[in-house]
Amino acid sequence: DAKTTQPNSMESNEEEPVHLPCNHSTISGTDYIHWYRQLPSQGPEYVIHGLTSNVNNRMASLAIAEDRKSSTLILHRATLRDAAVYYCILITDSWGKLQFGAGTQVVVTP
Amino acid sequence: EAGVTQFPSHSVIEKGQTVTLRCDPISGHDNLYWYRRVMGKEIKFLLHFVKESKQDESGMPNNRFLAERTGGTYSTLKVQPAELEDSGVYFCASSRTGGRGTEAFFGQGTRLTVV
């Protein structure tokens, strides 16, 4: 149902970049790619989203493949606070319903 | 701007009892969503309100769950009677506009434990 595939976990050193891959080979032309993260004991938090072009905001960058079948979330300098589960989600529903998968657990070591 | 607020943060009830969870969305957000994570599983969609109307309730597990959003402001999710398998974390989210390019804001969740 989630329609995306992510690695179960990734590790990074503090202040190093983190590249989180996501495969979504069944994406359709109107589906948006969203990323959310969930820190321990908190609700999910919006990170970034895009449709076709690469996107940047204060939290991260989103690189979308030309064929849109995959994307990569880039955390430019990981901090300990970035340790969380990151979810790559396709929004296919016209009302914005989110379908969460298992996500990628990011571990940041000092 | 206040975020999405959920009450209570924790609730422990006995099987068969009734529990009501409340969500206050961000002011001006017409769209309100309920999600839940049961132990060991992924976060699942429950339902979606647009103002006071239920747009999509396809994720509601059974008729023991009743969601309301009177006046299009806060929402309540009642579980009656609660069963053991209802234990989990219930999240509420809101967004100003619906749609595929919309950012949703989540509350901290209500942890429900049914014993």
PDB file of N, CA, C and O in Angstrom, chain B residues 13-91:
ATOM      1  N   ILE B  13      -7.149   2.617  30.109  1.00  0.00           N
ATOM      2  CA  ILE B  13      -8.525   2.251  30.434  1.00  0.00           C
ATOM      3  C   ILE B  13      -8.644   0.731  30.419  1.00  0.00           C
ATOM      4  O   ILE B  13      -7.802   0.032  29.855  1.00  0.00           O
ATOM      5  N   GLU B  14      -9.716   0.267  31.036  1.00  0.00           N
ATOM      6  CA  GLU B  14      -9.971  -1.171  31.041  1.00  0.00           C
ATOM      7  C   GLU B  14     -10.788  -1.555  29.809  1.00  0.00           C
ATOM      8  O   GLU B  14     -11.568  -0.749  29.278  1.00  0.00           O
ATOM      9  N   LYS B  15     -10.582  -2.762  29.397  1.00  0.00           N
ATOM     10  CA  LYS B  15     -11.368  -3.307  28.286  1.00  0.00           C
ATOM     11  C   LYS B  15     -12.841  -3.126  28.578  1.00  0.00           C
ATOM     12  O   LYS B  15     -13.306  -3.389  29.686  1.00  0.00           O
ATOM     13  N   GLY B  16     -13.571  -2.664  27.560  1.00  0.00           N
ATOM     14  CA  GLY B  16     -14.996  -2.466  27.729  1.00  0.00           C
ATOM     15  C   GLY B  16     -15.386  -1.045  28.073  1.00  0.00           C
ATOM     16  O   GLY B  16     -16.558  -0.664  27.951  1.00  0.00           O
ATOM     17  N   GLN B  17     -14.433  -0.260  28.539  1.00  0.00           N
ATOM     18  CA  GLN B  17     -14.732   1.123  28.874  1.00  0.00           C
ATOM     19  C   GLN B  17     -14.732   1.986  27.608  1.00  0.00           C
ATOM     20  O   GLN B  17     -14.376   1.534  26.514  1.00  0.00           O
ATOM     21  N   THR B  18     -15.116   3.224  27.814  1.00  0.00           N
ATOM     22  CA  THR B  18     -15.171   4.190  26.721  1.00  0.00           C
ATOM     23  C   THR B  18     -14.078   5.236  26.897  1.00  0.00           C
ATOM     24  O   THR B  18     -13.796   5.652  28.032  1.00  0.00           O
ATOM     25  N   VAL B  19     -13.470   5.641  25.812  1.00  0.00           N
ATOM     26  CA  VAL B  19     -12.460   6.697  25.866  1.00  0.00           C
ATOM     27  C   VAL B  19     -12.724   7.666  24.729  1.00  0.00           C
ATOM     28  O   VAL B  19     -13.139   7.270  23.630  1.00  0.00           O
ATOM     29  N   THR B  20     -12.516   8.928  25.028  1.00  0.00           N
ATOM     30  CA  THR B  20     -12.675   9.969  24.001  1.00  0.00           C
ATOM     31  C   THR B  20     -11.380  10.750  23.863  1.00  0.00           C
ATOM     32  O   THR B  20     -10.883  11.298  24.856  1.00  0.00           O
ATOM     33  N   LEU B  21     -10.858  10.772  22.673  1.00  0.00           N
ATOM     34  CA  LEU B  21      -9.644  11.513  22.378  1.00  0.00           C
ATOM     35  C   LEU B  21     -10.047  12.815  21.691  1.00  0.00           C
ATOM     36  O   LEU B  21     -10.983  12.853  20.900  1.00  0.00           O
ATOM     37  N   ARG B  22      -9.274  13.854  21.974  1.00  0.00           N
ATOM     38  CA  ARG B  22      -9.613  15.148  21.388  1.00  0.00           C
ATOM     39  C   ARG B  22      -8.434  15.697  20.607  1.00  0.00           C
ATOM     40  O   ARG B  22      -7.278  15.528  20.990  1.00  0.00           O
ATOM     41  N   CYS B  23      -8.745  16.395  19.534  1.00  0.00           N
ATOM     42  CA  CYS B  23      -7.721  17.042  18.716  1.00  0.00           C
ATOM     43  C   CYS B  23      -8.153  18.469  18.403  1.00  0.00           C
ATOM     44  O   CYS B  23      -9.249  18.698  17.874  1.00  0.00           O
ATOM     45  N   ASP B  24      -7.278  19.402  18.715  1.00  0.00           N
ATOM     46  CA  ASP B  24      -7.487  20.795  18.322  1.00  0.00           C
ATOM     47  C   ASP B  24      -6.534  21.117  17.185  1.00  0.00           C
ATOM     48  O   ASP B  24      -5.316  21.179  17.409  1.00  0.00           O
ATOM     49  N   PRO B  25      -7.045  21.323  15.992  1.00  0.00           N
ATOM     50  CA  PRO B  25      -6.144  21.604  14.869  1.00  0.00           C
ATOM     51  C   PRO B  25      -5.625  23.031  14.923  1.00  0.00           C
ATOM     52  O   PRO B  25      -6.049  23.833  15.756  1.00  0.00           O
ATOM     53  N   ILE B  26      -4.738  23.336  14.031  1.00  0.00           N
ATOM     54  CA  ILE B  26      -4.261  24.713  13.889  1.00  0.00           C
ATOM     55  C   ILE B  26      -5.435  25.562  13.396  1.00  0.00           C
ATOM     56  O   ILE B  26      -6.179  25.134  12.492  1.00  0.00           O
ATOM     57  N   SER B  27      -5.589  26.726  13.974  1.00  0.00           N
ATOM     58  CA  SER B  27      -6.691  27.598  13.618  1.00  0.00           C
ATOM     59  C   SER B  27      -6.694  27.898  12.121  1.00  0.00           C
ATOM     60  O   SER B  27      -5.644  28.225  11.539  1.00  0.00           O
ATOM     61  N   GLY B  28      -7.861  27.750  11.503  1.00  0.00           N
ATOM     62  CA  GLY B  28      -7.973  28.037  10.076  1.00  0.00           C
ATOM     63  C   GLY B  28      -7.730  26.844   9.174  1.00  0.00           C
ATOM     64  O   GLY B  28      -7.904  26.941   7.959  1.00  0.00           O
ATOM     65  N   HIS B  29      -7.322  25.733   9.771  1.00  0.00           N
ATOM     66  CA  HIS B  29      -7.099  24.529   8.971  1.00  0.00           C
ATOM     67  C   HIS B  29      -8.407  23.772   8.804  1.00  0.00           C
ATOM     68  O   HIS B  29      -8.955  23.230   9.756  1.00  0.00           O
ATOM     69  N   ASP B  30      -8.880  23.699   7.558  1.00  0.00           N
ATOM     70  CA  ASP B  30     -10.138  23.021   7.292  1.00  0.00           C
ATOM     71  C   ASP B  30      -9.997  21.501   7.306  1.00  0.00           C
ATOM     72  O   ASP B  30     -10.955  20.783   7.533  1.00  0.00           O
ATOM     73  N   ASN B  31      -8.801  21.021   7.007  1.00  0.00           N
ATOM     74  CA  ASN B  31      -8.592  19.580   6.885  1.00  0.00           C
ATOM     75  C   ASN B  31      -8.026  19.011   8.181  1.00  0.00           C
ATOM     76  O   ASN B  31      -7.038  19.528   8.719  1.00  0.00           O
ATOM     77  N   LEU B  32      -8.662  17.965   8.645  1.00  0.00           N
ATOM     78  CA  LEU B  32      -8.220  17.309   9.872  1.00  0.00           C
ATOM     79  C   LEU B  32      -8.198  15.807   9.634  1.00  0.00           C
ATOM     80  O   LEU B  32      -9.145  15.238   9.083  1.00  0.00           O
ATOM     81  N   TYR B  33      -7.103  15.187  10.013  1.00  0.00           N
ATOM     82  CA  TYR B  33      -6.883  13.757   9.781  1.00  0.00           C
ATOM     83  C   TYR B  33      -6.606  13.055  11.114  1.00  0.00           C
ATOM     84  O   TYR B  33      -5.944  13.614  11.981  1.00  0.00           O
ATOM     85  N   TRP B  34      -7.081  11.829  11.206  1.00  0.00           N
ATOM     86  CA  TRP B  34      -6.722  10.958  12.314  1.00  0.00           C
ATOM     87  C   TRP B  34      -5.918   9.774  11.767  1.00  0.00           C
ATOM     88  O   TRP B  34      -6.289   9.182  10.742  1.00  0.00           O
ATOM     89  N   TYR B  35      -4.841   9.439  12.472  1.00  0.00           N
ATOM     90  CA  TYR B  35      -4.015   8.278  12.168  1.00  0.00           C
ATOM     91  C   TYR B  35      -3.769   7.533  13.471  1.00  0.00           C
ATOM     92  O   TYR B  35      -3.934   8.084  14.551  1.00  0.00           O
ATOM     93  N   ARG B  36      -3.332   6.285  13.338  1.00  0.00           N
ATOM     94  CA  ARG B  36      -2.922   5.579  14.544  1.00  0.00           C
ATOM     95  C   ARG B  36      -1.819   4.584  14.212  1.00  0.00           C
ATOM     96  O   ARG B  36      -1.695   4.101  13.087  1.00  0.00           O
ATOM     97  N   ARG B  37      -1.006   4.316  15.248  1.00  0.00           N
ATOM     98  CA  ARG B  37      -0.010   3.261  15.159  1.00  0.00           C
ATOM     99  C   ARG B  37      -0.279   2.271  16.279  1.00  0.00           C
ATOM    100  O   ARG B  37      -0.179   2.634  17.455  1.00  0.00           O
ATOM    101  N   VAL B  38      -0.622   1.064  15.904  1.00  0.00           N
ATOM    102  CA  VAL B  38      -0.739   0.017  16.919  1.00  0.00           C
ATOM    103  C   VAL B  38       0.616  -0.637  17.057  1.00  0.00           C
ATOM    104  O   VAL B  38       1.456  -0.531  16.166  1.00  0.00           O
ATOM    105  N   MET B  39       0.820  -1.297  18.171  1.00  0.00           N
ATOM    106  CA  MET B  39       2.155  -1.806  18.527  1.00  0.00           C
ATOM    107  C   MET B  39       2.785  -2.630  17.402  1.00  0.00           C
ATOM    108  O   MET B  39       2.177  -3.573  16.898  1.00  0.00           O
ATOM    109  N   GLY B  40       3.979  -2.234  17.009  1.00  0.00           N
ATOM    110  CA  GLY B  40       4.732  -3.006  16.031  1.00  0.00           C
ATOM    111  C   GLY B  40       4.293  -2.821  14.593  1.00  0.00           C
ATOM    112  O   GLY B  40       4.842  -3.443  13.693  1.00  0.00           O
ATOM    113  N   LYS B  41       3.295  -1.978  14.387  1.00  0.00           N
ATOM    114  CA  LYS B  41       2.806  -1.790  13.024  1.00  0.00           C
ATOM    115  C   LYS B  41       3.118  -0.378  12.521  1.00  0.00           C
ATOM    116  O   LYS B  41       3.631   0.468  13.239  1.00  0.00           O
ATOM    117  N   GLU B  42       2.808  -0.139  11.272  1.00  0.00           N
ATOM    118  CA  GLU B  42       3.038   1.168  10.671  1.00  0.00           C
ATOM    119  C   GLU B  42       1.887   2.123  11.000  1.00  0.00           C
ATOM    120  O   GLU B  42       0.792   1.696  11.365  1.00  0.00           O
ATOM    121  N   ILE B  43       2.157   3.388  10.847  1.00  0.00           N
ATOM    122  CA  ILE B  43       1.116   4.398  11.063  1.00  0.00           C
ATOM    123  C   ILE B  43       0.070   4.252   9.961  1.00  0.00           C
ATOM    124  O   ILE B  43       0.406   4.217   8.777  1.00  0.00           O
ATOM    125  N   LYS B  44      -1.198   4.163  10.385  1.00  0.00           N
ATOM    126  CA  LYS B  44      -2.277   3.957   9.439  1.00  0.00           C
ATOM    127  C   LYS B  44      -3.286   5.098   9.490  1.00  0.00           C
ATOM    128  O   LYS B  44      -3.627   5.586  10.576  1.00  0.00           O
ATOM    129  N   PHE B  45      -3.777   5.461   8.340  1.00  0.00           N
ATOM    130  CA  PHE B  45      -4.818   6.473   8.219  1.00  0.00           C
ATOM    131  C   PHE B  45      -6.130   5.941   8.768  1.00  0.00           C
ATOM    132  O   PHE B  45      -6.492   4.781   8.537  1.00  0.00           O
ATOM    133  N   LEU B  46      -6.865   6.798   9.490  1.00  0.00           N
ATOM    134  CA  LEU B  46      -8.186   6.432   9.982  1.00  0.00           C
ATOM    135  C   LEU B  46      -9.276   7.182   9.217  1.00  0.00           C
ATOM    136  O   LEU B  46     -10.138   6.573   8.602  1.00  0.00           O
ATOM    137  N   LEU B  47      -9.231   8.521   9.303  1.00  0.00           N
ATOM    138  CA  LEU B  47     -10.234   9.271   8.565  1.00  0.00           C
ATOM    139  C   LEU B  47      -9.812  10.711   8.363  1.00  0.00           C
ATOM    140  O   LEU B  47      -8.837  11.176   8.949  1.00  0.00           O
ATOM    141  N   HIS B  48     -10.584  11.407   7.527  1.00  0.00           N
ATOM    142  CA  HIS B  48     -10.277  12.766   7.116  1.00  0.00           C
ATOM    143  C   HIS B  48     -11.551  13.604   7.134  1.00  0.00           C
ATOM    144  O   HIS B  48     -12.562  13.195   6.561  1.00  0.00           O
ATOM    145  N   PHE B  49     -11.475  14.744   7.806  1.00  0.00           N
ATOM    146  CA  PHE B  49     -12.558  15.730   7.803  1.00  0.00           C
ATOM    147  C   PHE B  49     -12.168  16.910   6.926  1.00  0.00           C
ATOM    148  O   PHE B  49     -11.023  17.364   6.949  1.00  0.00           O
ATOM    149  N   VAL B  50     -13.135  17.420   6.207  1.00  0.00           N
ATOM    150  CA  VAL B  50     -13.025  18.741   5.608  1.00  0.00           C
ATOM    151  C   VAL B  50     -14.088  19.574   6.302  1.00  0.00           C
ATOM    152  O   VAL B  50     -15.282  19.330   6.144  1.00  0.00           O
ATOM    153  N   LYS B  51     -13.620  20.540   7.061  1.00  0.00           N
ATOM    154  CA  LYS B  51     -14.505  21.271   7.969  1.00  0.00           C
ATOM    155  C   LYS B  51     -15.245  20.245   8.827  1.00  0.00           C
ATOM    156  O   LYS B  51     -14.619  19.418   9.469  1.00  0.00           O
ATOM    157  N   GLU B  52     -16.578  20.273   8.866  1.00  0.00           N
ATOM    158  CA  GLU B  52     -17.273  19.332   9.744  1.00  0.00           C
ATOM    159  C   GLU B  52     -17.684  18.046   9.029  1.00  0.00           C
ATOM    160  O   GLU B  52     -18.249  17.137   9.663  1.00  0.00           O
ATOM    161  N   SER B  53     -17.375  17.914   7.759  1.00  0.00           N
ATOM    162  CA  SER B  53     -17.814  16.750   6.986  1.00  0.00           C
ATOM    163  C   SER B  53     -16.728  15.685   6.888  1.00  0.00           C
ATOM    164  O   SER B  53     -15.550  16.002   6.699  1.00  0.00           O
ATOM    165  N   LYS B  54     -17.143  14.437   6.977  1.00  0.00           N
ATOM    166  CA  LYS B  54     -16.217  13.326   6.796  1.00  0.00           C
ATOM    167  C   LYS B  54     -15.970  13.119   5.307  1.00  0.00           C
ATOM    168  O   LYS B  54     -16.874  12.727   4.578  1.00  0.00           O
ATOM    169  N   GLN B  55     -14.756  13.406   4.870  1.00  0.00           N
ATOM    170  CA  GLN B  55     -14.402  13.241   3.464  1.00  0.00           C
ATOM    171  C   GLN B  55     -14.051  11.795   3.150  1.00  0.00           C
ATOM    172  O   GLN B  55     -14.352  11.286   2.081  1.00  0.00           O
ATOM    173  N   ASP B  56     -13.357  11.156   4.081  1.00  0.00           N
ATOM    174  CA  ASP B  56     -12.879   9.796   3.864  1.00  0.00           C
ATOM    175  C   ASP B  56     -12.767   9.114   5.214  1.00  0.00           C
ATOM    176  O   ASP B  56     -11.990   9.562   6.046  1.00  0.00           O
ATOM    177  N   GLU B  57     -13.537   8.085   5.441  1.00  0.00           N
ATOM    178  CA  GLU B  57     -13.424   7.329   6.696  1.00  0.00           C
ATOM    179  C   GLU B  57     -13.102   5.873   6.407  1.00  0.00           C
ATOM    180  O   GLU B  57     -13.453   4.978   7.177  1.00  0.00           O
ATOM    181  N   SER B  58     -12.409   5.646   5.314  1.00  0.00           N
ATOM    182  CA  SER B  58     -12.102   4.289   4.872  1.00  0.00           C
ATOM    183  C   SER B  58     -11.174   3.535   5.817  1.00  0.00           C
ATOM    184  O   SER B  58     -11.108   2.318   5.779  1.00  0.00           O
ATOM    185  N   GLY B  59     -10.447   4.245   6.663  1.00  0.00           N
ATOM    186  CA  GLY B  59      -9.505   3.589   7.548  1.00  0.00           C
ATOM    187  C   GLY B  59     -10.055   3.257   8.924  1.00  0.00           C
ATOM    188  O   GLY B  59      -9.361   2.631   9.740  1.00  0.00           O
ATOM    189  N   MET B  60     -11.279   3.638   9.209  1.00  0.00           N
ATOM    190  CA  MET B  60     -11.871   3.346  10.514  1.00  0.00           C
ATOM    191  C   MET B  60     -12.023   1.830  10.655  1.00  0.00           C
ATOM    192  O   MET B  60     -12.638   1.184   9.809  1.00  0.00           O
ATOM    193  N   PRO B  61     -11.490   1.268  11.730  1.00  0.00           N
ATOM    194  CA  PRO B  61     -11.422  -0.198  11.824  1.00  0.00           C
ATOM    195  C   PRO B  61     -12.775  -0.881  11.999  1.00  0.00           C
ATOM    196  O   PRO B  61     -12.967  -1.979  11.476  1.00  0.00           O
ATOM    197  N   ASN B  62     -13.677  -0.281  12.727  1.00  0.00           N
ATOM    198  CA  ASN B  62     -14.997  -0.895  12.951  1.00  0.00           C
ATOM    199  C   ASN B  62     -15.932   0.144  13.580  1.00  0.00           C
ATOM    200  O   ASN B  62     -15.531   1.292  13.818  1.00  0.00           O
ATOM    201  N   ASN B  63     -17.145  -0.292  13.860  1.00  0.00           N
ATOM    202  CA  ASN B  63     -18.131   0.673  14.344  1.00  0.00           C
ATOM    203  C   ASN B  63     -17.996   0.990  15.829  1.00  0.00           C
ATOM    204  O   ASN B  63     -18.825   1.689  16.394  1.00  0.00           O
ATOM    205  N   ARG B  64     -16.952   0.493  16.456  1.00  0.00           N
ATOM    206  CA  ARG B  64     -16.690   0.925  17.838  1.00  0.00           C
ATOM    207  C   ARG B  64     -16.015   2.293  17.865  1.00  0.00           C
ATOM    208  O   ARG B  64     -15.875   2.892  18.921  1.00  0.00           O
ATOM    209  N   PHE B  65     -15.589   2.750  16.712  1.00  0.00           N
ATOM    210  CA  PHE B  65     -14.905   4.035  16.603  1.00  0.00           C
ATOM    211  C   PHE B  65     -15.856   5.065  15.997  1.00  0.00           C
ATOM    212  O   PHE B  65     -16.462   4.828  14.953  1.00  0.00           O
ATOM    213  N   LEU B  66     -15.963   6.216  16.677  1.00  0.00           N
ATOM    214  CA  LEU B  66     -16.823   7.277  16.185  1.00  0.00           C
ATOM    215  C   LEU B  66     -16.063   8.590  16.243  1.00  0.00           C
ATOM    216  O   LEU B  66     -15.596   8.992  17.303  1.00  0.00           O
ATOM    217  N   ALA B  67     -15.949   9.237  15.099  1.00  0.00           N
ATOM    218  CA  ALA B  67     -15.255  10.516  15.034  1.00  0.00           C
ATOM    219  C   ALA B  67     -16.252  11.622  14.706  1.00  0.00           C
ATOM    220  O   ALA B  67     -17.164  11.426  13.913  1.00  0.00           O
ATOM    221  N   GLU B  68     -16.046  12.756  15.349  1.00  0.00           N
ATOM    222  CA  GLU B  68     -16.903  13.907  15.099  1.00  0.00           C
ATOM    223  C   GLU B  68     -16.061  15.167  15.014  1.00  0.00           C
ATOM    224  O   GLU B  68     -14.981  15.239  15.604  1.00  0.00           O
ATOM    225  N   ARG B  69     -16.599  16.130  14.322  1.00  0.00           N
ATOM    226  CA  ARG B  69     -15.946  17.431  14.254  1.00  0.00           C
ATOM    227  C   ARG B  69     -17.044  18.490  14.145  1.00  0.00           C
ATOM    228  O   ARG B  69     -17.259  19.099  13.103  1.00  0.00           O
ATOM    229  N   THR B  70     -17.711  18.686  15.232  1.00  0.00           N
ATOM    230  CA  THR B  70     -18.816  19.618  15.280  1.00  0.00           C
ATOM    231  C   THR B  70     -18.339  21.042  15.079  1.00  0.00           C
ATOM    232  O   THR B  70     -17.394  21.493  15.731  1.00  0.00           O
ATOM    233  N   GLY B  71     -18.976  21.769  14.171  1.00  0.00           N
ATOM    234  CA  GLY B  71     -18.608  23.156  13.923  1.00  0.00           C
ATOM    235  C   GLY B  71     -17.323  23.322  13.139  1.00  0.00           C
ATOM    236  O   GLY B  71     -16.868  24.448  12.914  1.00  0.00           O
ATOM    237  N   GLY B  72     -16.738  22.228  12.747  1.00  0.00           N
ATOM    238  CA  GLY B  72     -15.536  22.320  11.933  1.00  0.00           C
ATOM    239  C   GLY B  72     -14.297  22.798  12.662  1.00  0.00           C
ATOM    240  O   GLY B  72     -13.330  23.233  12.028  1.00  0.00           O
ATOM    241  N   THR B  73     -14.333  22.708  13.996  1.00  0.00           N
ATOM    242  CA  THR B  73     -13.147  23.148  14.748  1.00  0.00           C
ATOM    243  C   THR B  73     -12.422  21.929  15.305  1.00  0.00           C
ATOM    244  O   THR B  73     -11.774  21.207  14.541  1.00  0.00           O
ATOM    245  N   TYR B  74     -12.577  21.674  16.611  1.00  0.00           N
ATOM    246  CA  TYR B  74     -11.867  20.521  17.178  1.00  0.00           C
ATOM    247  C   TYR B  74     -12.588  19.234  16.789  1.00  0.00           C
ATOM    248  O   TYR B  74     -13.740  19.252  16.358  1.00  0.00           O
ATOM    249  N   SER B  75     -11.896  18.130  16.955  1.00  0.00           N
ATOM    250  CA  SER B  75     -12.465  16.827  16.637  1.00  0.00           C
ATOM    251  C   SER B  75     -12.305  15.894  17.835  1.00  0.00           C
ATOM    252  O   SER B  75     -11.375  16.037  18.627  1.00  0.00           O
ATOM    253  N   THR B  76     -13.238  14.958  17.940  1.00  0.00           N
ATOM    254  CA  THR B  76     -13.130  13.917  18.949  1.00  0.00           C
ATOM    255  C   THR B  76     -13.180  12.557  18.269  1.00  0.00           C
ATOM    256  O   THR B  76     -13.819  12.389  17.231  1.00  0.00           O
ATOM    257  N   LEU B  77     -12.483  11.621  18.865  1.00  0.00           N
ATOM    258  CA  LEU B  77     -12.500  10.226  18.419  1.00  0.00           C
ATOM    259  C   LEU B  77     -12.851   9.382  19.634  1.00  0.00           C
ATOM    260  O   LEU B  77     -12.095   9.331  20.595  1.00  0.00           O
ATOM    261  N   LYS B  78     -14.018   8.770  19.575  1.00  0.00           N
ATOM    262  CA  LYS B  78     -14.505   7.969  20.689  1.00  0.00           C
ATOM    263  C   LYS B  78     -14.366   6.500  20.354  1.00  0.00           C
ATOM    264  O   LYS B  78     -14.710   6.066  19.239  1.00  0.00           O
ATOM    265  N   VAL B  79     -13.895   5.749  21.323  1.00  0.00           N
ATOM    266  CA  VAL B  79     -13.801   4.304  21.180  1.00  0.00           C
ATOM    267  C   VAL B  79     -14.709   3.692  22.247  1.00  0.00           C
ATOM    268  O   VAL B  79     -14.512   3.909  23.439  1.00  0.00           O
ATOM    269  N   GLN B  80     -15.727   2.958  21.799  1.00  0.00           N
ATOM    270  CA  GLN B  80     -16.716   2.423  22.719  1.00  0.00           C
ATOM    271  C   GLN B  80     -17.318   1.130  22.187  1.00  0.00           C
ATOM    272  O   GLN B  80     -17.963   1.163  21.118  1.00  0.00           O
ATOM    273  N   PRO B  81     -17.159   0.017  22.855  1.00  0.00           N
ATOM    274  CA  PRO B  81     -16.265  -0.228  23.989  1.00  0.00           C
ATOM    275  C   PRO B  81     -14.847  -0.510  23.516  1.00  0.00           C
ATOM    276  O   PRO B  81     -14.647  -1.087  22.439  1.00  0.00           O
ATOM    277  N   ALA B  82     -13.886  -0.125  24.301  1.00  0.00           N
ATOM    278  CA  ALA B  82     -12.484  -0.343  23.931  1.00  0.00           C
ATOM    279  C   ALA B  82     -12.111  -1.818  24.057  1.00  0.00           C
ATOM    280  O   ALA B  82     -12.561  -2.513  24.968  1.00  0.00           O
ATOM    281  N   GLU B  83     -11.279  -2.272  23.127  1.00  0.00           N
ATOM    282  CA  GLU B  83     -10.743  -3.622  23.145  1.00  0.00           C
ATOM    283  C   GLU B  83      -9.218  -3.554  23.266  1.00  0.00           C
ATOM    284  O   GLU B  83      -8.611  -2.512  23.009  1.00  0.00           O
ATOM    285  N   LEU B  84      -8.629  -4.666  23.619  1.00  0.00           N
ATOM    286  CA  LEU B  84      -7.176  -4.695  23.825  1.00  0.00           C
ATOM    287  C   LEU B  84      -6.419  -4.259  22.572  1.00  0.00           C
ATOM    288  O   LEU B  84      -5.403  -3.557  22.664  1.00  0.00           O
ATOM    289  N   GLU B  85      -6.925  -4.677  21.407  1.00  0.00           N
ATOM    290  CA  GLU B  85      -6.215  -4.370  20.155  1.00  0.00           C
ATOM    291  C   GLU B  85      -6.296  -2.898  19.757  1.00  0.00           C
ATOM    292  O   GLU B  85      -5.683  -2.493  18.757  1.00  0.00           O
ATOM    293  N   ASP B  86      -7.055  -2.108  20.509  1.00  0.00           N
ATOM    294  CA  ASP B  86      -7.132  -0.679  20.224  1.00  0.00           C
ATOM    295  C   ASP B  86      -5.947   0.084  20.806  1.00  0.00           C
ATOM    296  O   ASP B  86      -5.778   1.281  20.523  1.00  0.00           O
ATOM    297  N   SER B  87      -5.159  -0.583  21.612  1.00  0.00           N
ATOM    298  CA  SER B  87      -3.984   0.059  22.207  1.00  0.00           C
ATOM    299  C   SER B  87      -3.039   0.534  21.116  1.00  0.00           C
ATOM    300  O   SER B  87      -2.801  -0.166  20.133  1.00  0.00           O
ATOM    301  N   GLY B  88      -2.509   1.719  21.317  1.00  0.00           N
ATOM    302  CA  GLY B  88      -1.586   2.281  20.337  1.00  0.00           C
ATOM    303  C   GLY B  88      -1.478   3.782  20.523  1.00  0.00           C
ATOM    304  O   GLY B  88      -1.953   4.333  21.521  1.00  0.00           O
ATOM    305  N   VAL B  89      -0.863   4.431  19.558  1.00  0.00           N
ATOM    306  CA  VAL B  89      -0.749   5.886  19.590  1.00  0.00           C
ATOM    307  C   VAL B  89      -1.617   6.466  18.489  1.00  0.00           C
ATOM    308  O   VAL B  89      -1.506   6.061  17.326  1.00  0.00           O
ATOM    309  N   TYR B  90      -2.480   7.396  18.870  1.00  0.00           N
ATOM    310  CA  TYR B  90      -3.405   8.029  17.939  1.00  0.00           C
ATOM    311  C   TYR B  90      -2.906   9.431  17.645  1.00  0.00           C
ATOM    312  O   TYR B  90      -2.727  10.239  18.547  1.00  0.00           O
ATOM    313  N   PHE B  91      -2.699   9.702  16.364  1.00  0.00           N
ATOM    314  CA  PHE B  91      -2.203  11.000  15.932  1.00  0.00           C
ATOM    315  C   PHE B  91      -3.290  11.763  15.189  1.00  0.00           C
ATOM    316  O   PHE B  91      -4.067  11.183  14.438  1.00  0.00           O
TER     317      PHE B  91
END
